[in-house]
């Protein structure tokens, strides 16, 4: 698709009101949103819609699918990977939705607890793990820590509790683990993966973050940005305009060194989708959700 002419350099929007990267405009995105990394996961979840009312792929790799479930509009957006993509997604969808938003991330993660591939982590909080770039390249900063581990930001408590209950009903309680998620700026160095091509100094990183956050259960790459933006979103009366939580399929068991099979991954998506949809539709938004319009594919 060609790049559209933008109206501003501050927050670029085209003549039809479409944002620059996600390419969403007013009416495309419901107040209830699911975000995933993988477009195949988005498409698999969308098969559970009674009807799809809007679908669009952006030139920067975002896929939007808005559909109806139990008569309620829900939007699924696949965003790819990493903090910047989460930032684009949250800010650009927020800009075109009126009223409160509820966002559930349905992603994948590495387990640093007893959860095994195919189990689900419910992240009731998330913190950032950021490579301290100057430590590696500025000799004067060599004594600073190699990784910055931030404080935790909480997920929305009511939403998280409801999601956990529904996932336990559908997957079995023994397959659900709740705790704090470490959100890293790399799949490799800042998740404590060891390699010999780069200076990473990450041999003790996982034990350090478990020491700082004793409820640490998982590692992934977007949840802290989602919770941070939700916490700093500006709604009426100084309350946030976004509430958020996450369910994460365990793909990698970091202590047992096992990776999920394609069959286990598909089965987790099938088992979790209705639980996530039901959590969203039962959420009281205090405002009528928008009715998305049909659009381009
Ligand atoms: C890395 O493989 C990716 O998987 C996880 C990480 O956060 C990162 O984006 O989530 P998704 O499966 O949602 O992409
Ligand atoms: N996603 C991550 O970010 N890390 C893992 O180990 C698995 C999935």
mmCIF file of C-alpha atoms and ligand atoms in Angstrom:
data_model
loop_
_atom_site.group_PDB
_atom_site.id
_atom_site.type_symbol
_atom_site.label_atom_id
_atom_site.label_comp_id
_atom_site.label_asym_id
_atom_site.label_seq_id
_atom_site.Cartn_x
_atom_site.Cartn_y
_atom_site.Cartn_z
ATOM 1 C CA UNK A 1 0.000 0.000 0.000
ATOM 2 C CA UNK A 2 1.354 3.505 -0.821
ATOM 3 C CA UNK A 3 2.276 5.863 2.018
ATOM 4 C CA UNK A 4 -0.498 8.417 2.451
ATOM 5 C CA UNK A 5 0.133 12.136 2.704
ATOM 6 C CA UNK A 6 0.304 13.117 6.378
ATOM 7 C CA UNK A 7 -1.156 16.253 7.949
ATOM 8 C CA UNK A 8 1.326 16.789 10.803
ATOM 9 C CA UNK A 9 4.854 15.875 11.860
ATOM 10 C CA UNK A 10 3.921 15.747 15.556
ATOM 11 C CA UNK A 11 1.267 12.989 15.375
ATOM 12 C CA UNK A 12 0.984 12.088 11.696
ATOM 13 C CA UNK A 13 -2.589 11.447 10.500
ATOM 14 C CA UNK A 14 -3.684 11.266 6.858
ATOM 15 C CA UNK A 15 -6.604 13.086 5.209
ATOM 16 C CA UNK A 16 -8.993 10.275 6.225
ATOM 17 C CA UNK A 17 -7.857 10.402 9.875
ATOM 18 C CA UNK A 18 -5.713 7.268 9.625
ATOM 19 C CA UNK A 19 -2.599 7.030 11.851
ATOM 20 C CA UNK A 20 0.813 6.657 10.202
ATOM 21 C CA UNK A 21 2.010 3.202 11.378
ATOM 22 C CA UNK A 22 -1.005 1.210 12.569
ATOM 23 C CA UNK A 23 -3.202 2.846 9.878
ATOM 24 C CA UNK A 24 -6.281 2.931 12.079
ATOM 25 C CA UNK A 25 -8.970 5.580 12.043
ATOM 26 C CA UNK A 26 -12.020 6.387 14.155
ATOM 27 C CA UNK A 27 -14.510 3.495 13.989
ATOM 28 C CA UNK A 28 -11.930 0.795 13.117
ATOM 29 C CA UNK A 29 -10.975 -0.118 16.685
ATOM 30 C CA UNK A 30 -13.378 -1.268 19.416
ATOM 31 C CA UNK A 31 -12.984 -0.209 23.062
ATOM 32 C CA UNK A 32 -12.205 -3.838 23.913
ATOM 33 C CA UNK A 33 -8.888 -4.855 22.359
ATOM 34 C CA UNK A 34 -6.642 -7.920 22.267
ATOM 35 C CA UNK A 35 -3.049 -7.494 21.165
ATOM 36 C CA UNK A 36 -0.855 -10.377 20.025
ATOM 37 C CA UNK A 37 2.595 -10.524 18.457
ATOM 38 C CA UNK A 38 1.989 -13.071 15.719
ATOM 39 C CA UNK A 39 -0.499 -12.390 12.882
ATOM 40 C CA UNK A 40 -1.283 -16.125 12.690
ATOM 41 C CA UNK A 41 -2.397 -15.981 16.338
ATOM 42 C CA UNK A 42 -4.624 -12.998 15.508
ATOM 43 C CA UNK A 43 -6.214 -14.835 12.572
ATOM 44 C CA UNK A 44 -6.732 -18.012 14.626
ATOM 45 C CA UNK A 45 -8.493 -16.037 17.370
ATOM 46 C CA UNK A 46 -10.633 -14.173 14.838
ATOM 47 C CA UNK A 47 -12.163 -17.471 13.662
ATOM 48 C CA UNK A 48 -14.143 -17.367 16.939
ATOM 49 C CA UNK A 49 -15.870 -14.113 15.943
ATOM 50 C CA UNK A 50 -19.498 -14.456 14.897
ATOM 51 C CA UNK A 51 -18.744 -11.905 12.214
ATOM 52 C CA UNK A 52 -15.693 -9.925 11.061
ATOM 53 C CA UNK A 53 -16.567 -6.283 10.396
ATOM 54 C CA UNK A 54 -13.156 -4.764 9.641
ATOM 55 C CA UNK A 55 -9.743 -6.084 8.595
ATOM 56 C CA UNK A 56 -6.656 -4.140 7.569
ATOM 57 C CA UNK A 57 -2.901 -4.811 7.223
ATOM 58 C CA UNK A 58 -0.680 -1.743 7.590
ATOM 59 C CA UNK A 59 2.498 -1.033 5.619
ATOM 60 C CA UNK A 60 4.442 -1.362 8.922
ATOM 61 C CA UNK A 61 3.215 -4.857 9.731
ATOM 62 C CA UNK A 62 0.235 -4.205 12.007
ATOM 63 C CA UNK A 63 -2.838 -6.377 11.340
ATOM 64 C CA UNK A 64 -6.205 -5.156 12.635
ATOM 65 C CA UNK A 65 -9.216 -7.488 12.794
ATOM 66 C CA UNK A 66 -12.424 -6.184 14.375
ATOM 67 C CA UNK A 67 -15.274 -8.616 14.870
ATOM 68 C CA UNK A 68 -18.402 -9.294 16.855
ATOM 69 C CA UNK A 69 -18.513 -11.805 19.721
ATOM 70 C CA UNK A 70 -21.715 -12.249 21.749
ATOM 71 C CA UNK A 71 -22.980 -9.072 20.027
ATOM 72 C CA UNK A 72 -20.021 -7.035 21.357
ATOM 73 C CA UNK A 73 -17.286 -5.541 19.126
ATOM 74 C CA UNK A 74 -13.739 -6.703 19.898
ATOM 75 C CA UNK A 75 -10.592 -5.723 18.001
ATOM 76 C CA UNK A 76 -7.521 -7.938 17.674
ATOM 77 C CA UNK A 77 -4.284 -6.213 16.641
ATOM 78 C CA UNK A 78 -1.088 -8.106 15.856
ATOM 79 C CA UNK A 79 1.894 -5.847 16.400
ATOM 80 C CA UNK A 80 5.055 -7.884 15.795
ATOM 81 C CA UNK A 81 7.643 -7.700 18.555
ATOM 82 C CA UNK A 82 9.193 -5.327 21.024
ATOM 83 C CA UNK A 83 8.679 -2.186 23.057
ATOM 84 C CA UNK A 84 8.443 0.250 20.134
ATOM 85 C CA UNK A 85 5.722 -1.760 18.403
ATOM 86 C CA UNK A 86 3.698 -1.826 21.628
ATOM 87 C CA UNK A 87 4.197 1.941 21.942
ATOM 88 C CA UNK A 88 2.975 2.546 18.340
ATOM 89 C CA UNK A 89 -0.019 0.281 18.891
ATOM 90 C CA UNK A 90 -1.162 1.763 22.215
ATOM 91 C CA UNK A 91 -0.699 5.424 21.251
ATOM 92 C CA UNK A 92 -2.185 5.165 17.760
ATOM 93 C CA UNK A 93 -5.231 3.109 18.759
ATOM 94 C CA UNK A 94 -5.806 5.366 21.797
ATOM 95 C CA UNK A 95 -5.838 8.366 19.439
ATOM 96 C CA UNK A 96 -8.801 7.026 17.419
ATOM 97 C CA UNK A 97 -10.975 5.456 20.131
ATOM 98 C CA UNK A 98 -13.476 7.477 22.173
ATOM 99 C CA UNK A 99 -13.995 6.568 25.829
ATOM 100 C CA UNK A 100 -12.247 3.994 28.014
ATOM 101 C CA UNK A 101 -10.201 1.162 26.544
ATOM 102 C CA UNK A 102 -9.560 -2.307 27.924
ATOM 103 C CA UNK A 103 -6.560 -4.120 26.447
ATOM 104 C CA UNK A 104 -5.505 -7.737 26.964
ATOM 105 C CA UNK A 105 -2.169 -8.869 25.570
ATOM 106 C CA UNK A 106 -2.146 -12.554 24.576
ATOM 107 C CA UNK A 107 1.512 -13.303 23.954
ATOM 108 C CA UNK A 108 4.177 -15.908 24.493
ATOM 109 C CA UNK A 109 6.985 -15.978 27.057
ATOM 110 C CA UNK A 110 9.855 -17.873 28.598
ATOM 111 C CA UNK A 111 9.180 -19.451 31.994
ATOM 112 C CA UNK A 112 11.572 -18.878 34.897
ATOM 113 C CA UNK A 113 9.260 -20.692 37.337
ATOM 114 C CA UNK A 114 7.610 -24.120 37.491
ATOM 115 C CA UNK A 115 5.325 -23.391 34.483
ATOM 116 C CA UNK A 116 6.141 -25.627 31.486
ATOM 117 C CA UNK A 117 5.544 -25.200 27.722
ATOM 118 C CA UNK A 118 1.818 -24.922 27.015
ATOM 119 C CA UNK A 119 0.993 -23.515 30.473
ATOM 120 C CA UNK A 120 -0.317 -19.948 30.793
ATOM 121 C CA UNK A 121 1.229 -17.115 32.805
ATOM 122 C CA UNK A 122 -1.129 -14.377 33.973
ATOM 123 C CA UNK A 123 1.081 -11.321 34.509
ATOM 124 C CA UNK A 124 -0.368 -9.340 37.425
ATOM 125 C CA UNK A 125 2.583 -6.942 37.085
ATOM 126 C CA UNK A 126 5.506 -6.322 34.780
ATOM 127 C CA UNK A 127 8.903 -4.640 35.036
ATOM 128 C CA UNK A 128 11.495 -3.647 32.450
ATOM 129 C CA UNK A 129 14.899 -5.262 31.874
ATOM 130 C CA UNK A 130 16.968 -2.879 29.802
ATOM 131 C CA UNK A 131 20.510 -3.335 28.581
ATOM 132 C CA UNK A 132 22.562 -0.491 30.087
ATOM 133 C CA UNK A 133 24.128 0.519 26.781
ATOM 134 C CA UNK A 134 26.686 2.945 28.230
ATOM 135 C CA UNK A 135 28.075 0.252 30.545
ATOM 136 C CA UNK A 136 29.258 -1.666 27.480
ATOM 137 C CA UNK A 137 30.723 1.170 25.415
ATOM 138 C CA UNK A 138 31.798 3.942 27.814
ATOM 139 C CA UNK A 139 34.782 2.875 29.971
ATOM 140 C CA UNK A 140 33.872 5.577 32.531
ATOM 141 C CA UNK A 141 30.540 3.783 33.133
ATOM 142 C CA UNK A 142 31.944 0.247 33.428
ATOM 143 C CA UNK A 143 31.160 0.140 37.153
ATOM 144 C CA UNK A 144 27.435 0.801 36.485
ATOM 145 C CA UNK A 145 25.261 -2.353 36.290
ATOM 146 C CA UNK A 146 25.103 -4.037 32.881
ATOM 147 C CA UNK A 147 21.274 -4.261 33.008
ATOM 148 C CA UNK A 148 18.674 -1.901 34.464
ATOM 149 C CA UNK A 149 15.841 -3.730 36.205
ATOM 150 C CA UNK A 150 12.938 -1.339 36.781
ATOM 151 C CA UNK A 151 10.253 -1.382 39.447
ATOM 152 C CA UNK A 152 7.012 -3.248 38.772
ATOM 153 C CA UNK A 153 3.881 -1.705 37.254
ATOM 154 C CA UNK A 154 0.635 -3.461 38.202
ATOM 155 C CA UNK A 155 -1.908 -4.797 35.723
ATOM 156 C CA UNK A 156 -5.551 -3.843 36.258
ATOM 157 C CA UNK A 157 -6.513 -5.965 39.281
ATOM 158 C CA UNK A 158 -10.187 -6.615 38.425
ATOM 159 C CA UNK A 159 -9.433 -7.521 34.827
ATOM 160 C CA UNK A 160 -6.541 -9.775 35.843
ATOM 161 C CA UNK A 161 -8.620 -11.657 38.394
ATOM 162 C CA UNK A 162 -11.430 -12.217 35.902
ATOM 163 C CA UNK A 163 -8.992 -13.367 33.216
ATOM 164 C CA UNK A 164 -7.265 -15.770 35.603
ATOM 165 C CA UNK A 165 -10.608 -17.297 36.659
ATOM 166 C CA UNK A 166 -11.782 -17.783 33.076
ATOM 167 C CA UNK A 167 -8.461 -19.235 31.917
ATOM 168 C CA UNK A 168 -8.463 -21.647 34.871
ATOM 169 C CA UNK A 169 -11.981 -22.799 33.893
ATOM 170 C CA UNK A 170 -10.920 -23.448 30.317
ATOM 171 C CA UNK A 171 -7.331 -24.739 30.723
ATOM 172 C CA UNK A 172 -7.489 -26.271 34.226
ATOM 173 C CA UNK A 173 -6.223 -24.431 37.310
ATOM 174 C CA UNK A 174 -2.995 -26.440 37.371
ATOM 175 C CA UNK A 175 -1.948 -24.901 34.031
ATOM 176 C CA UNK A 176 -2.221 -21.271 35.165
ATOM 177 C CA UNK A 177 0.545 -19.446 37.050
ATOM 178 C CA UNK A 178 0.245 -15.832 38.199
ATOM 179 C CA UNK A 179 3.178 -13.550 38.900
ATOM 180 C CA UNK A 180 5.413 -10.754 37.715
ATOM 181 C CA UNK A 181 6.678 -10.643 34.151
ATOM 182 C CA UNK A 182 10.092 -9.335 33.106
ATOM 183 C CA UNK A 183 9.818 -7.370 29.884
ATOM 184 C CA UNK A 184 13.174 -7.247 28.122
ATOM 185 C CA UNK A 185 14.551 -5.105 25.296
ATOM 186 C CA UNK A 186 16.093 -8.241 23.727
ATOM 187 C CA UNK A 187 15.060 -11.879 23.338
ATOM 188 C CA UNK A 188 18.722 -12.686 23.941
ATOM 189 C CA UNK A 189 21.013 -10.601 26.173
ATOM 190 C CA UNK A 190 18.461 -9.039 28.505
ATOM 191 C CA UNK A 191 16.588 -12.332 28.894
ATOM 192 C CA UNK A 192 19.784 -13.966 30.134
ATOM 193 C CA UNK A 193 20.406 -16.099 27.027
ATOM 194 C CA UNK A 194 24.101 -16.915 26.737
ATOM 195 C CA UNK A 195 26.110 -16.581 23.531
ATOM 196 C CA UNK A 196 29.647 -15.937 22.323
ATOM 197 C CA UNK A 197 29.192 -13.375 19.500
ATOM 198 C CA UNK A 198 28.723 -10.304 21.739
ATOM 199 C CA UNK A 199 29.856 -9.028 25.129
ATOM 200 C CA UNK A 200 26.640 -9.468 27.167
ATOM 201 C CA UNK A 201 27.707 -10.006 30.796
ATOM 202 C CA UNK A 202 24.364 -11.644 31.581
ATOM 203 C CA UNK A 203 25.374 -14.892 33.334
ATOM 204 C CA UNK A 204 23.777 -13.864 36.648
ATOM 205 C CA UNK A 205 20.925 -11.736 35.237
ATOM 206 C CA UNK A 206 18.064 -14.178 35.887
ATOM 207 C CA UNK A 207 19.082 -14.712 39.512
ATOM 208 C CA UNK A 208 19.466 -10.926 39.976
ATOM 209 C CA UNK A 209 15.992 -10.184 38.718
ATOM 210 C CA UNK A 210 14.512 -12.991 40.839
ATOM 211 C CA UNK A 211 16.234 -11.420 43.829
ATOM 212 C CA UNK A 212 14.738 -7.994 43.084
ATOM 213 C CA UNK A 213 11.282 -9.353 42.159
ATOM 214 C CA UNK A 214 10.648 -12.478 44.214
ATOM 215 C CA UNK A 215 7.400 -13.234 42.314
ATOM 216 C CA UNK A 216 9.172 -13.224 38.903
ATOM 217 C CA UNK A 217 7.689 -15.940 36.670
ATOM 218 C CA UNK A 218 8.261 -15.078 33.004
ATOM 219 C CA UNK A 219 10.233 -13.133 30.405
ATOM 220 C CA UNK A 220 8.899 -11.492 27.266
ATOM 221 C CA UNK A 221 9.165 -8.206 25.350
ATOM 222 C CA UNK A 222 6.059 -5.961 25.481
ATOM 223 C CA UNK A 223 4.044 -6.176 28.736
ATOM 224 C CA UNK A 224 5.876 -3.499 30.733
ATOM 225 C CA UNK A 225 5.329 -0.935 27.969
ATOM 226 C CA UNK A 226 1.615 -1.826 27.879
ATOM 227 C CA UNK A 227 1.222 -1.508 31.665
ATOM 228 C CA UNK A 228 3.331 1.656 31.759
ATOM 229 C CA UNK A 229 1.246 3.357 29.062
ATOM 230 C CA UNK A 230 -1.995 2.184 30.678
ATOM 231 C CA UNK A 231 -0.827 3.644 34.017
ATOM 232 C CA UNK A 232 0.118 6.958 32.428
ATOM 233 C CA UNK A 233 -2.912 7.263 30.126
ATOM 234 C CA UNK A 234 -5.045 10.309 30.810
ATOM 235 C CA UNK A 235 -8.768 9.767 31.365
ATOM 236 C CA UNK A 236 -11.457 11.848 33.044
ATOM 237 C CA UNK A 237 -10.840 13.017 36.641
ATOM 238 C CA UNK A 238 -7.174 12.003 36.513
ATOM 239 C CA UNK A 239 -8.025 8.295 36.166
ATOM 240 C CA UNK A 240 -6.288 6.247 33.450
ATOM 241 C CA UNK A 241 -8.210 5.845 30.199
ATOM 242 C CA UNK A 242 -6.726 2.382 29.559
ATOM 243 C CA UNK A 243 -6.908 -0.748 31.714
ATOM 244 C CA UNK A 244 -4.690 -3.672 30.769
ATOM 245 C CA UNK A 245 -3.577 -7.195 31.609
ATOM 246 C CA UNK A 246 -1.735 -10.103 29.957
ATOM 247 C CA UNK A 247 -1.995 -13.835 29.412
ATOM 248 C CA UNK A 248 1.236 -15.404 28.141
ATOM 249 C CA UNK A 249 1.631 -18.894 26.696
ATOM 250 C CA UNK A 250 4.852 -20.490 27.951
ATOM 251 C CA UNK A 251 6.898 -21.189 24.811
ATOM 252 C CA UNK A 252 10.288 -21.749 26.435
ATOM 253 C CA UNK A 253 11.122 -23.448 29.722
ATOM 254 C CA UNK A 254 14.341 -21.630 30.587
ATOM 255 C CA UNK A 255 15.410 -23.971 33.369
ATOM 256 C CA UNK A 256 14.389 -27.276 31.746
ATOM 257 C CA UNK A 257 15.572 -25.979 28.306
ATOM 258 C CA UNK A 258 12.436 -27.137 26.473
ATOM 259 C CA UNK A 259 10.513 -25.318 23.686
ATOM 260 C CA UNK A 260 6.812 -25.625 22.895
ATOM 261 C CA UNK A 261 5.649 -27.845 20.003
ATOM 262 C CA UNK A 262 3.406 -26.357 17.272
ATOM 263 C CA UNK A 263 0.546 -28.621 18.488
ATOM 264 C CA UNK A 264 0.863 -27.332 22.079
ATOM 265 C CA UNK A 265 0.935 -23.719 20.849
ATOM 266 C CA UNK A 266 -2.203 -24.191 18.705
ATOM 267 C CA UNK A 267 -4.009 -25.949 21.524
ATOM 268 C CA UNK A 268 -3.233 -23.082 23.954
ATOM 269 C CA UNK A 269 -4.679 -20.537 21.513
ATOM 270 C CA UNK A 270 -7.820 -22.633 21.016
ATOM 271 C CA UNK A 271 -8.310 -23.067 24.776
ATOM 272 C CA UNK A 272 -7.616 -19.445 25.731
ATOM 273 C CA UNK A 273 -9.498 -17.501 23.055
ATOM 274 C CA UNK A 274 -13.016 -17.811 24.474
ATOM 275 C CA UNK A 275 -11.754 -17.117 28.008
ATOM 276 C CA UNK A 276 -10.128 -13.886 26.787
ATOM 277 C CA UNK A 277 -13.162 -12.861 24.698
ATOM 278 C CA UNK A 278 -15.514 -13.554 27.631
ATOM 279 C CA UNK A 279 -13.323 -11.555 30.011
ATOM 280 C CA UNK A 280 -13.530 -8.583 27.661
ATOM 281 C CA UNK A 281 -17.254 -8.722 26.904
ATOM 282 C CA UNK A 282 -18.147 -8.986 30.600
ATOM 283 C CA UNK A 283 -16.051 -5.921 31.422
ATOM 284 C CA UNK A 284 -18.146 -2.871 32.239
ATOM 285 C CA UNK A 285 -16.716 0.055 30.323
ATOM 286 C CA UNK A 286 -19.110 2.625 31.787
ATOM 287 C CA UNK A 287 -19.654 3.742 28.222
ATOM 288 C CA UNK A 288 -21.142 2.328 25.090
ATOM 289 C CA UNK A 289 -18.509 0.741 22.846
ATOM 290 C CA UNK A 290 -18.046 2.127 19.367
ATOM 291 C CA UNK A 291 -19.578 0.247 16.510
ATOM 292 C CA UNK A 292 -16.770 -0.411 14.058
ATOM 293 C CA UNK A 293 -17.479 0.199 10.431
ATOM 294 C CA UNK A 294 -16.592 -2.080 7.553
ATOM 295 C CA UNK A 295 -13.321 -1.100 5.890
ATOM 296 C CA UNK A 296 -10.570 -2.102 3.530
ATOM 297 C CA UNK A 297 -8.657 -5.339 3.791
HETATM 298 C C1 LIG B 1 9.768 -13.291 20.832
HETATM 299 O O1 LIG B 1 9.797 -14.541 20.247
HETATM 300 C C2 LIG B 1 8.381 -12.693 20.856
HETATM 301 O O2 LIG B 1 7.464 -13.566 21.504
HETATM 302 C C3 LIG B 1 6.843 -12.934 22.629
HETATM 303 C C4 LIG B 1 7.832 -11.835 22.971
HETATM 304 O O3 LIG B 1 7.260 -10.858 23.788
HETATM 305 C C5 LIG B 1 8.333 -11.378 21.638
HETATM 306 O O4 LIG B 1 7.472 -10.468 21.026
HETATM 307 O O5 LIG B 1 5.542 -12.478 22.453
HETATM 308 P P1 LIG B 1 4.583 -12.689 21.176
HETATM 309 O O6 LIG B 1 4.446 -14.180 21.009
HETATM 310 O O7 LIG B 1 3.304 -12.029 21.486
HETATM 311 O O8 LIG B 1 5.284 -12.035 19.998
HETATM 312 N N1 LIG B 2 9.151 -14.925 24.069
HETATM 313 C C1 LIG B 2 10.178 -14.348 24.712
HETATM 314 O O1 LIG B 2 10.339 -13.116 24.689
HETATM 315 N N2 LIG B 2 11.040 -15.144 25.368
HETATM 316 C C2 LIG B 2 10.935 -16.466 25.374
HETATM 317 O O2 LIG B 2 11.787 -17.135 25.969
HETATM 318 C C3 LIG B 2 9.856 -17.076 24.687
HETATM 319 C C4 LIG B 2 8.965 -16.262 24.032
#
